[in-house]
Amino acid sequence: MRLEGGIAEAIGRTPLIRLGRLYAGEPFEVHGKLEWMNPGGSAKDRPALHMLREAIGRGEVSEGSVIVESSSGNLGISLAQLCAYLGLRFICVADPRTTRRHLQIIRSFGGEIELVTEPDARTGEYLPARIRRVQELVSEIPGAYWTNQYGNPDNALAHAETTMREIGERLGAVDYLFCGVSSCGTIRGCRDYIRSREWPTKIVAVDAEGSALFGGSEGKRRFPGLGAAQLPGLHEESLADLVVRVSDAECVRGCRALVRREAILAGASAGGVVAAIGRMRRDIPAGAVCVAILPDRGERYMDTVYDDEWVRRELGLEPVTGPESEPGTSARTENEGGGR
């Protein structure tokens, strides 16, 4: 069994474009890495491909294997797509925060959904319950293989060998990298690439309010894919020079600003990245070159981020339709002790 050709060839080499309208008038420049242009619609295509390909190479996955993963949505879609291409059974363990659209897409690829409906009794969070269910499935199903995005070094290697390499080939040693965090695979891979070349790049982790990452305290988060309820195995405090925590409301404002000014329809975590740059704009020196990783497509958030009634009801916001609003004005920025 080999994972090459076909849809696998379309993963990576995503566009990197100047966001000249969103940051017009600023003395620095921002380039957006459009990860939602991967065939599965998100940055998760990269680790899905790398984790499966390496597992096949090691003999851990073969014909008849059953791939199991815990996912809030995007990695589930990426794995479902590649498993469909390989002819493998795929089971995604999700929870009620996973959007209906994500679940529909996973099922469309032939993936199966194991929905965990009750959070972990001790923590009140779904992630520990999801991981526990994954472990049960792996022990129950012959040939089951857990890709384990939270602790698998191949997750980070995918971004070191592709995402950050592509950015470096285009722009060289950028001054700032803004990266949303959850499993920490993207930021760790990018950090490893940057450090291996001794670049002075400042790495900014964009985390959700209510996330346990980087010393944060757990709380309610409405959007999947940004933040985490517990520290994943790939997490290190030294991954980021700065951490910016953004609220659900700021994610919505950032997404809508991105649409109004750049005609880019992106997912909630991309809105958080936009909000973080807005919050830091007075601290970024003139002439700096910044990269924002925009992880996924906005179509998966039509019932939330882009639904005016949902935004009013859940966040108490009056949706902005004009170009005058400025995203990211109330995010909280923290200096981390693990800076470079």
C-alpha angles and dihedrals in degrees: 000000000000131000105215141106125029117050091353090069091060094061116104133005089094120175121274109203136179112250092213098155100046090052099031111154095021117125091229132060129235126202121195120217102213100214091163087075091074109109093253090049101248149059088262090080088077099058091037089058095042097045093049095042093050092045090052090049091053092048093245092118124042140145107313095030119135114217116214127185141163110231140163087215121284100069088045090058093047094050092044090054095049094042089053088053091049095042093241128142113247129196120191118198107209139161137217092278090066107100121248089239093056091051092048092053093048090052091046089061090051095259121147123229124221103189116202105208101178123062123228108287095224101044102023088228129122099219097073089048091050093050091048090053091049090054091050092051092048091053093046103044120068111234094014116156125191112210088198103203090190097064107013111114089207087071091063094037090059090062095041092052098040120009100045093032090057091049092049093048090056103037108013119216102359120204099227134021117194112198132171114228134217116121085014092227095122097046093043093051092047091047092051092051092047094048093046087061095040092234118170091228115148109226114212117196112208107207134175124250104252094038123128093216122112095011095310126147123243119254144141116311121180101191127068122226100039121085130357138240093223136017112274120219091252093057121109126169088228094061092095138042091203135017123207117191116205132192128230088253092055091051089055093047091048093050093049093047089052090054096045097047106028103022089235115142103202138163130266097270091054087056088053091053090051090050091051092053089049090053093050098041095108091052098050109096123236114272094023118146113220132186124204117196107217102198110193151005125280097221088082090063100051091116093052124015095031098036108097094200093050091049091051094045100041103031103024091234130139103224114242116228101175130077096245102087120099118216126221102027097137105039118125119237123203132187110228124216092227096069122142 
